């Protein structure tokens, strides 16, 4: 649900995320397990814009 919320939020603001499925999955798992901090999340999302 979190990933979908990010994609929809970005889309509503005119931004298309261009993340490969594996990269997006890895980020979601890292966030869910606490391995990704805010800086890593922000960096990944910024790279995918």
Short mmCIF file of C-alpha atoms in Angstrom, two decimals:
data_model
loop_
_atom_site.label_atom_id
_atom_site.label_comp_id
_atom_site.label_asym_id
_atom_site.label_seq_id
_atom_site.Cartn_x
_atom_site.Cartn_y
_atom_site.Cartn_z
CA UNK A 1 0.00 0.00 0.00
CA UNK A 2 2.82 2.38 0.80
CA UNK A 3 4.42 1.98 -2.62
CA UNK A 4 1.09 2.50 -4.35
CA UNK A 5 0.51 5.64 -2.30
CA UNK A 6 3.89 7.02 -3.41
CA UNK A 7 3.21 6.27 -7.08
CA UNK A 8 -0.25 7.85 -6.93
CA UNK A 9 1.00 10.90 -5.01
CA UNK A 10 3.80 11.47 -7.50
CA UNK A 11 1.43 10.93 -10.43
CA UNK A 12 -1.06 13.44 -9.08
CA UNK A 13 1.78 15.93 -8.94
CA UNK A 14 2.86 15.28 -12.52
CA UNK A 15 5.88 13.11 -11.73
CA UNK A 16 6.32 9.67 -13.26
CA UNK A 17 8.55 7.29 -11.32
CA UNK A 18 10.81 5.22 -13.54
CA UNK A 19 11.86 2.47 -11.15
CA UNK A 20 12.51 -1.05 -12.33
CA UNK A 21 10.32 -3.60 -10.58
CA UNK A 22 13.26 -5.20 -8.78
CA UNK A 23 14.55 -1.86 -7.51
CA UNK A 24 11.12 -0.82 -6.26
CA UNK A 25 10.64 -4.20 -4.57
CA UNK A 26 14.05 -3.97 -2.89
CA UNK A 27 13.24 -0.50 -1.58
CA UNK A 28 9.84 -1.57 -0.24
CA UNK A 29 11.40 -4.56 1.56
CA UNK A 30 14.20 -2.38 2.97
CA UNK A 31 11.67 0.12 4.30
CA UNK A 32 9.44 -2.61 5.75
CA UNK A 33 12.35 -4.27 7.56
CA UNK A 34 13.84 -1.02 8.82
CA UNK A 35 17.02 -1.30 6.74
CA UNK A 36 16.34 1.88 4.73
CA UNK A 37 16.45 5.26 6.36
CA UNK A 38 14.92 8.49 5.15
CA UNK A 39 18.07 9.51 3.28
CA UNK A 40 18.20 6.25 1.30
CA UNK A 41 14.48 6.45 0.52
CA UNK A 42 14.73 10.07 -0.63
CA UNK A 43 17.77 9.28 -2.76
CA UNK A 44 16.08 6.35 -4.50
CA UNK A 45 12.92 8.32 -5.21
CA UNK A 46 14.96 11.25 -6.50
CA UNK A 47 16.94 8.97 -8.84
CA UNK A 48 13.72 7.53 -10.29
CA UNK A 49 12.19 10.90 -11.24
#
